Short mmCIF file of C-alpha atoms in Angstrom, two decimals:
data_model
loop_
_atom_site.label_atom_id
_atom_site.label_comp_id
_atom_site.label_asym_id
_atom_site.label_seq_id
_atom_site.Cartn_x
_atom_site.Cartn_y
_atom_site.Cartn_z
CA MET A 1 4.81 -83.02 75.30
CA GLU A 2 2.91 -83.19 78.57
CA VAL A 3 2.76 -79.89 80.38
CA THR A 4 1.93 -79.57 84.07
CA VAL A 5 0.23 -76.29 84.79
CA LYS A 6 -0.33 -75.05 88.32
CA ILE A 7 -2.84 -72.22 88.33
CA PHE A 8 -3.87 -69.84 91.10
CA ARG A 9 -7.62 -70.12 91.67
CA TYR A 10 -9.92 -67.85 93.62
CA ASN A 11 -13.67 -67.64 93.44
CA PRO A 12 -14.96 -64.72 95.53
CA GLU A 13 -18.32 -66.46 95.97
CA GLN A 14 -16.80 -69.58 97.51
CA ASP A 15 -13.24 -69.00 98.68
CA LYS A 16 -11.86 -66.97 101.54
CA ARG A 17 -8.38 -67.27 100.13
CA GLY A 18 -6.77 -68.41 96.93
CA HIS A 19 -5.44 -71.86 96.24
CA TYR A 20 -3.67 -73.66 93.42
CA GLU A 21 -5.01 -76.31 91.08
CA THR A 22 -2.85 -78.45 88.86
CA TYR A 23 -3.73 -79.53 85.33
CA LYS A 24 -1.91 -81.79 82.92
CA VAL A 25 -2.33 -81.03 79.23
CA GLU A 26 -0.77 -82.09 75.96
CA ALA A 27 0.84 -79.15 74.21
CA ASP A 28 3.43 -78.42 71.58
CA GLU A 29 6.59 -76.63 72.65
CA ASN A 30 5.72 -73.88 70.18
CA ASP A 31 2.30 -73.32 71.76
CA ARG A 32 1.82 -70.22 73.84
CA VAL A 33 0.84 -70.20 77.49
CA LEU A 34 -2.44 -68.61 76.37
CA ASP A 35 -3.12 -71.65 74.17
CA VAL A 36 -2.65 -73.89 77.20
CA LEU A 37 -5.04 -71.75 79.27
CA GLU A 38 -7.62 -71.90 76.47
CA LEU A 39 -7.17 -75.67 76.32
CA ILE A 40 -7.81 -76.00 80.05
CA LYS A 41 -10.79 -73.65 79.97
CA GLY A 42 -12.28 -75.28 76.88
CA HIS A 43 -11.75 -78.94 77.76
CA THR A 44 -10.96 -79.41 81.44
CA ASP A 45 -12.35 -76.65 83.62
CA GLY A 46 -14.73 -74.08 82.16
CA SER A 47 -14.79 -72.12 85.40
CA LEU A 48 -11.22 -70.89 84.93
CA ALA A 49 -11.25 -67.11 84.51
CA PHE A 50 -8.61 -65.03 82.73
CA ARG A 51 -8.54 -62.00 80.46
CA ARG A 52 -7.61 -62.23 76.81
CA SER A 53 -8.57 -60.36 73.71
CA CYS A 54 -6.36 -60.01 70.64
CA ALA A 55 -4.03 -62.89 71.60
CA HIS A 56 -1.22 -61.28 69.62
CA GLY A 57 0.57 -59.04 72.11
CA VAL A 58 -1.22 -55.85 71.16
CA CYS A 59 -4.18 -55.42 73.49
CA GLY A 60 -2.29 -56.15 76.72
CA SER A 61 -5.18 -58.03 78.33
CA ASP A 62 -3.44 -61.23 79.36
CA ALA A 63 -0.58 -60.02 81.52
CA MET A 64 0.01 -62.49 84.35
CA ARG A 65 2.77 -63.99 86.44
CA ILE A 66 4.21 -66.99 84.66
CA ASN A 67 6.82 -68.96 86.61
CA GLY A 68 7.26 -66.07 89.01
CA ARG A 69 7.63 -63.25 86.51
CA ASN A 70 5.24 -60.98 84.62
CA HIS A 71 4.61 -61.90 80.99
CA LEU A 72 1.88 -61.67 78.39
CA ALA A 73 0.45 -65.19 78.11
CA CYS A 74 0.02 -64.70 74.36
CA LYS A 75 3.71 -63.91 73.83
CA THR A 76 5.17 -66.61 76.03
CA LEU A 77 6.02 -69.91 74.40
CA ILE A 78 5.95 -73.21 76.26
CA ARG A 79 9.53 -73.95 75.16
CA ASP A 80 10.66 -70.78 76.94
CA VAL A 81 9.04 -71.61 80.28
CA GLY A 82 9.36 -75.40 80.34
CA ALA A 83 6.97 -78.26 81.02
CA ASN A 84 6.18 -77.18 84.59
CA ILE A 85 4.37 -73.88 84.59
CA THR A 86 2.98 -71.89 87.49
CA ILE A 87 0.50 -69.19 86.55
CA GLU A 88 -0.60 -66.53 89.02
CA PRO A 89 -2.37 -63.18 88.85
CA LEU A 90 -0.44 -59.91 88.75
CA LEU A 91 0.83 -58.66 92.10
CA GLY A 92 -0.32 -55.50 93.84
CA LEU A 93 -3.87 -55.42 92.45
CA LYS A 94 -6.92 -57.04 94.01
CA VAL A 95 -7.76 -60.42 92.55
CA ALA A 96 -11.32 -60.38 91.25
CA LYS A 97 -11.36 -64.03 90.17
CA ASP A 98 -8.61 -66.54 89.34
CA LEU A 99 -6.18 -64.67 87.07
CA ILE A 100 -8.31 -61.55 86.73
CA VAL A 101 -7.24 -58.52 88.74
CA ASP A 102 -9.05 -55.26 89.42
CA MET A 103 -7.31 -52.77 87.13
CA ASP A 104 -9.11 -49.68 88.49
CA PRO A 105 -6.22 -48.35 90.63
CA PHE A 106 -3.91 -48.82 87.64
CA PHE A 107 -6.14 -46.79 85.32
CA ASP A 108 -6.83 -44.20 88.02
CA ASN A 109 -3.10 -43.52 88.15
CA TYR A 110 -2.97 -43.38 84.37
CA LYS A 111 -5.68 -40.70 84.30
CA LYS A 112 -3.72 -38.55 86.74
CA MET A 113 -1.02 -38.15 84.09
CA LEU A 114 -3.36 -36.11 81.84
CA PRO A 115 -2.78 -38.61 79.01
CA TYR A 116 -3.96 -36.41 76.16
CA MET A 117 -2.53 -33.60 74.07
CA ILE A 118 -2.62 -30.21 75.77
CA ASN A 119 -2.11 -27.31 73.39
CA ASP A 120 -4.18 -24.16 73.57
CA SER A 121 -2.01 -22.21 71.09
CA PRO A 122 -3.67 -21.12 67.85
CA LEU A 123 -3.30 -23.49 64.93
CA PRO A 124 -0.46 -22.83 62.45
CA ALA A 125 -1.09 -20.32 59.68
CA ASP A 126 -2.27 -22.99 57.25
CA GLY A 127 -4.82 -24.10 59.83
CA LYS A 128 -3.79 -27.72 59.48
CA GLU A 129 -1.12 -29.69 61.27
CA ARG A 130 1.26 -28.89 64.10
CA LEU A 131 4.38 -30.12 62.34
CA GLN A 132 7.13 -32.09 64.01
CA SER A 133 10.56 -33.16 62.75
CA PRO A 134 11.55 -36.84 62.70
CA GLU A 135 14.03 -36.06 65.50
CA GLN A 136 11.30 -34.50 67.64
CA ARG A 137 9.09 -37.53 67.01
CA ALA A 138 11.90 -39.93 67.87
CA ARG A 139 12.31 -38.25 71.26
CA PHE A 140 9.22 -40.00 72.66
CA ASP A 141 8.94 -42.91 70.24
CA GLU A 142 9.69 -45.55 72.90
CA SER A 143 6.87 -44.47 75.18
CA THR A 144 4.26 -44.60 72.40
CA LYS A 145 4.70 -48.38 72.30
CA CYS A 146 3.05 -48.93 75.69
CA ILE A 147 -0.03 -51.19 75.55
CA MET A 148 -1.11 -50.60 79.17
CA CYS A 149 -0.88 -54.25 80.11
CA ALA A 150 0.29 -53.38 83.67
CA ALA A 151 3.12 -55.93 83.55
CA CYS A 152 5.57 -53.17 84.52
CA THR A 153 3.57 -51.51 87.26
CA THR A 154 2.70 -54.79 88.94
CA SER A 155 6.33 -55.92 88.93
CA CYS A 156 7.43 -52.78 90.76
CA PRO A 157 8.26 -53.18 94.47
CA SER A 158 7.28 -49.56 95.11
CA PHE A 159 3.83 -50.24 93.67
CA TRP A 160 3.52 -53.40 95.77
CA ALA A 161 4.16 -51.26 98.81
CA SER A 162 1.52 -48.69 97.84
CA ASP A 163 -0.88 -48.39 94.93
CA GLU A 164 -0.84 -44.64 95.52
CA TYR A 165 2.48 -44.70 93.64
CA TYR A 166 1.61 -43.85 90.07
CA GLY A 167 3.75 -46.68 88.74
CA PRO A 168 5.90 -47.12 85.65
CA ALA A 169 3.05 -47.37 83.12
CA ALA A 170 1.53 -44.07 84.20
CA ILE A 171 4.93 -42.38 84.11
CA ILE A 172 5.51 -43.77 80.61
CA ALA A 173 2.16 -42.24 79.60
CA ALA A 174 3.32 -38.91 81.02
CA HIS A 175 6.70 -39.26 79.27
CA ARG A 176 4.92 -39.74 75.95
CA PHE A 177 3.40 -36.24 76.22
CA ILE A 178 6.06 -34.41 78.24
CA PHE A 179 8.64 -34.90 75.47
CA ASP A 180 6.21 -34.31 72.58
CA SER A 181 7.21 -31.00 71.00
CA ARG A 182 3.54 -30.27 70.12
CA ASP A 183 2.34 -30.57 73.69
CA GLU A 184 2.26 -27.69 76.16
CA GLY A 185 1.23 -29.52 79.31
CA ALA A 186 4.67 -30.72 80.43
CA SER A 187 4.86 -28.44 83.48
CA GLU A 188 1.45 -29.66 84.73
CA ARG A 189 2.50 -33.28 84.37
CA LEU A 190 5.89 -32.69 85.96
CA GLN A 191 4.09 -31.03 88.84
CA VAL A 192 1.93 -34.14 89.32
CA LEU A 193 4.98 -36.38 89.07
CA SER A 194 6.92 -34.34 91.62
CA GLU A 195 4.38 -35.21 94.30
CA THR A 196 5.05 -37.81 97.00
CA ASP A 197 3.59 -40.59 94.87
CA GLY A 198 5.51 -39.55 91.78
CA VAL A 199 8.83 -40.47 90.23
CA ALA A 200 10.76 -40.19 93.50
CA ARG A 201 9.31 -43.58 94.45
CA CYS A 202 11.16 -45.26 91.60
CA HIS A 203 14.12 -47.05 93.18
CA THR A 204 15.51 -48.40 89.89
CA ALA A 205 14.87 -52.07 90.55
CA PHE A 206 14.50 -52.51 86.75
CA ASN A 207 11.68 -55.05 87.20
CA CYS A 208 9.52 -52.89 84.94
CA THR A 209 12.06 -52.83 82.12
CA ASN A 210 12.52 -56.59 82.34
CA ALA A 211 8.77 -57.27 82.45
CA CYS A 212 7.76 -55.02 79.55
CA PRO A 213 6.50 -57.18 76.65
CA ARG A 214 7.17 -54.27 74.27
CA ASP A 215 10.81 -53.90 75.35
CA ILE A 216 10.36 -50.29 76.34
CA HIS A 217 13.31 -48.90 78.30
CA ILE A 218 10.98 -47.88 81.10
CA THR A 219 13.56 -47.12 83.77
CA GLN A 220 15.41 -44.89 81.31
CA ALA A 221 12.19 -43.01 80.53
CA ILE A 222 11.55 -42.56 84.24
CA GLY A 223 15.13 -41.31 84.60
CA GLU A 224 14.52 -38.76 81.85
CA VAL A 225 11.39 -37.55 83.61
CA LYS A 226 13.31 -37.27 86.90
CA LEU A 227 16.01 -35.21 85.21
CA ALA A 228 13.47 -32.99 83.45
CA MET A 229 11.79 -32.42 86.80
CA VAL A 230 15.04 -31.32 88.42
CA THR A 231 16.51 -29.29 85.56
CA GLY A 232 13.28 -28.07 83.93
CA LYS A 233 14.80 -28.92 80.54
CA LEU A 234 13.00 -31.11 78.02
CA ASP A 235 15.97 -31.70 75.65
CA MET B 1 -15.17 -58.24 96.60
CA GLY B 2 -11.74 -59.56 95.81
CA LEU B 3 -8.58 -60.79 97.44
CA ASN B 4 -6.71 -57.86 98.90
CA ARG B 5 -3.75 -56.40 97.08
CA ASN B 6 -1.15 -56.85 99.81
CA VAL B 7 2.14 -58.30 98.69
CA ASP B 8 3.94 -59.92 101.59
CA LEU B 9 7.71 -59.89 101.90
CA LEU B 10 8.21 -63.51 100.84
CA THR B 11 6.02 -63.13 97.75
CA GLY B 12 7.91 -59.98 96.83
CA LEU B 13 11.27 -61.67 97.31
CA ARG B 14 10.17 -64.62 95.17
CA TYR B 15 9.47 -62.39 92.17
CA LYS B 16 11.99 -63.37 89.48
CA GLY B 17 13.36 -59.97 88.64
CA GLN B 18 16.87 -61.22 87.82
CA GLY B 19 20.16 -59.41 88.59
CA PRO B 20 18.93 -55.82 88.91
CA TYR B 21 16.23 -56.86 91.36
CA LEU B 22 18.83 -58.75 93.39
CA THR B 23 20.87 -55.54 93.70
CA PHE B 24 17.67 -53.73 94.78
CA ILE B 25 17.13 -56.29 97.56
CA LEU B 26 20.79 -56.29 98.62
CA HIS B 27 20.72 -52.48 98.70
CA ARG B 28 17.92 -52.62 101.31
CA ILE B 29 19.75 -55.23 103.35
CA GLY B 30 22.95 -53.16 103.10
CA GLY B 31 21.07 -50.08 104.28
CA SER B 32 19.82 -52.04 107.29
CA ALA B 33 23.39 -53.16 108.01
CA LEU B 34 24.55 -49.55 107.96
CA PHE B 35 21.78 -48.65 110.40
CA ILE B 36 23.03 -51.40 112.72
CA PHE B 37 26.60 -50.18 112.21
CA PHE B 38 25.79 -46.59 113.20
CA THR B 39 23.69 -47.75 116.15
CA LEU B 40 26.54 -49.92 117.43
CA TYR B 41 29.01 -47.11 116.79
CA ILE B 42 27.00 -44.58 118.80
CA LEU B 43 26.38 -47.06 121.62
CA THR B 44 30.09 -47.91 121.68
CA LEU B 45 30.97 -44.21 121.95
CA ALA B 46 28.44 -43.95 124.77
CA GLY B 47 30.31 -46.70 126.60
CA VAL B 48 27.74 -49.47 126.31
CA GLU B 49 29.70 -52.66 126.91
CA PHE B 50 27.77 -55.16 124.78
CA ALA B 51 27.84 -52.78 121.83
CA HIS B 52 31.61 -52.44 122.19
CA ALA B 53 31.98 -56.22 122.32
CA LEU B 54 29.84 -56.65 119.20
CA PHE B 55 31.63 -53.84 117.41
CA SER B 56 34.99 -55.49 118.07
CA ASN B 57 33.86 -58.90 116.84
CA ALA B 58 35.58 -59.72 113.53
CA LEU B 59 32.54 -61.63 112.21
CA VAL B 60 30.20 -58.69 112.88
CA GLN B 61 32.72 -56.36 111.25
CA ILE B 62 32.92 -58.56 108.15
CA VAL B 63 29.12 -58.78 107.83
CA ILE B 64 28.81 -55.01 108.11
CA VAL B 65 31.69 -54.42 105.69
CA VAL B 66 30.27 -56.86 103.11
CA LEU B 67 26.77 -55.39 103.23
CA GLY B 68 27.72 -51.75 103.86
CA ILE B 69 30.21 -51.57 100.98
CA PHE B 70 27.62 -53.07 98.65
CA HIS B 71 25.14 -50.41 99.73
CA ALA B 72 27.67 -47.66 99.03
CA ILE B 73 28.78 -48.92 95.62
CA ASN B 74 25.25 -49.74 94.48
CA GLY B 75 24.14 -46.29 95.64
CA LEU B 76 26.92 -44.77 93.55
CA ARG B 77 25.73 -46.69 90.48
CA ILE B 78 22.15 -45.56 91.03
CA THR B 79 23.28 -41.95 91.45
CA ILE B 80 25.33 -42.04 88.25
CA LEU B 81 22.43 -43.55 86.29
CA ASP B 82 20.01 -41.02 87.78
CA LEU B 83 22.26 -38.16 86.72
CA PHE B 84 22.84 -39.56 83.24
CA PRO B 85 19.61 -41.31 82.17
CA LYS B 86 21.05 -42.05 78.71
CA LEU B 87 23.38 -44.53 80.41
CA ILE B 88 20.45 -46.47 81.87
CA GLN B 89 20.15 -48.54 78.69
CA HIS B 90 23.55 -50.00 79.65
CA TYR B 91 22.35 -50.96 83.12
CA ARG B 92 23.44 -54.58 82.84
CA VAL B 93 27.00 -53.51 82.02
CA ALA B 94 26.82 -51.01 84.89
CA ILE B 95 25.78 -53.79 87.27
CA ASN B 96 28.60 -56.04 86.07
CA ILE B 97 31.12 -53.23 86.62
CA GLU B 98 29.58 -52.64 90.04
CA TRP B 99 30.11 -56.29 91.00
CA ALA B 100 33.71 -56.20 89.79
CA VAL B 101 34.48 -53.05 91.79
CA TYR B 102 32.62 -54.46 94.78
CA ILE B 103 34.55 -57.72 94.82
CA LEU B 104 37.86 -55.85 94.66
CA ILE B 105 37.02 -53.37 97.42
CA CYS B 106 35.24 -55.89 99.58
CA GLY B 107 38.06 -58.41 99.24
CA PHE B 108 40.56 -55.78 100.36
CA ALA B 109 38.32 -54.69 103.26
CA ILE B 110 37.86 -58.28 104.48
CA PHE B 111 41.62 -58.79 104.27
CA VAL B 112 42.18 -55.69 106.43
CA VAL B 113 39.57 -56.80 109.00
CA LEU B 114 41.02 -60.31 109.22
CA ARG B 115 44.59 -59.01 109.47
CA SER B 116 43.50 -56.66 112.24
CA ALA B 117 41.65 -59.51 114.03
CA ALA B 118 44.78 -61.65 113.80
CA GLY B 119 46.70 -58.86 115.49
CA GLY B 120 48.53 -57.76 112.35
#
């Protein structure tokens, strides 16, 4: 089938503002949008810039707006988006070139969540593992699935309004440790999240949940963090 | 150097966030309607003539009722989901229930406004 692809283009060395270019390519309906981008870059226009790495929905490099909504290009099939495709960079982050955005503010927010295990208690008597029951592990299982693709954060209207807002992905990173029974840094993280740019800026638009390529119930996780912040309970 | 990060209103509105995002947008519009409602109400109490005329207009009343009631019911849904995060996974059902309740209440409110405007 012939696919018409309209792609946002911006070259910082030439353009003052972005524009769109349209390409027509032959593709199978079972091809992915990433395949189409590779086809264009390889055969039609080598100057097209986009991120990709694993191409299998694990690395989270190729998040972009496809037909007006955030997706991973490597997980989006042509048959699901149709023969007319518009591809644009993620919203709310500076466009560096074409479909590549500057992820620095996103990762800065991530770092503020102290995304590492905090536990200064002595090791258990056997000197080995800090054990955890399957139930305790299941408590934060959802939030371990995050691949940091930024599809959620850049679909959030609160983040569009201000990149000072930590955003759903950072809160998910905090959730992963806050509800980990082995971690002792929950109060520090909840303190960070209770600040002006924290969870209070989530207005439950659910764009993050709908955009997540890993089907994480992000809004629910944010809700759990909000409740933990108010009640001080981590159950 | 890169294009700035600003997301203008139209671009934001064009994001295809489906039903929940629509309720988010309508909630903001409803909040604005309530602001207009309270402003008109206060001006009417203060005896400002044009405010009184607007406040008595059936069309203005219907617009405010339609948007204001949505704001109230959507706010109630958000509050319930905030208080019981485990229910958030059923957000689509919650939104469907919200629409059903909204249509019932709003229909009744419009009927009352129209009956009142007709001198009933």
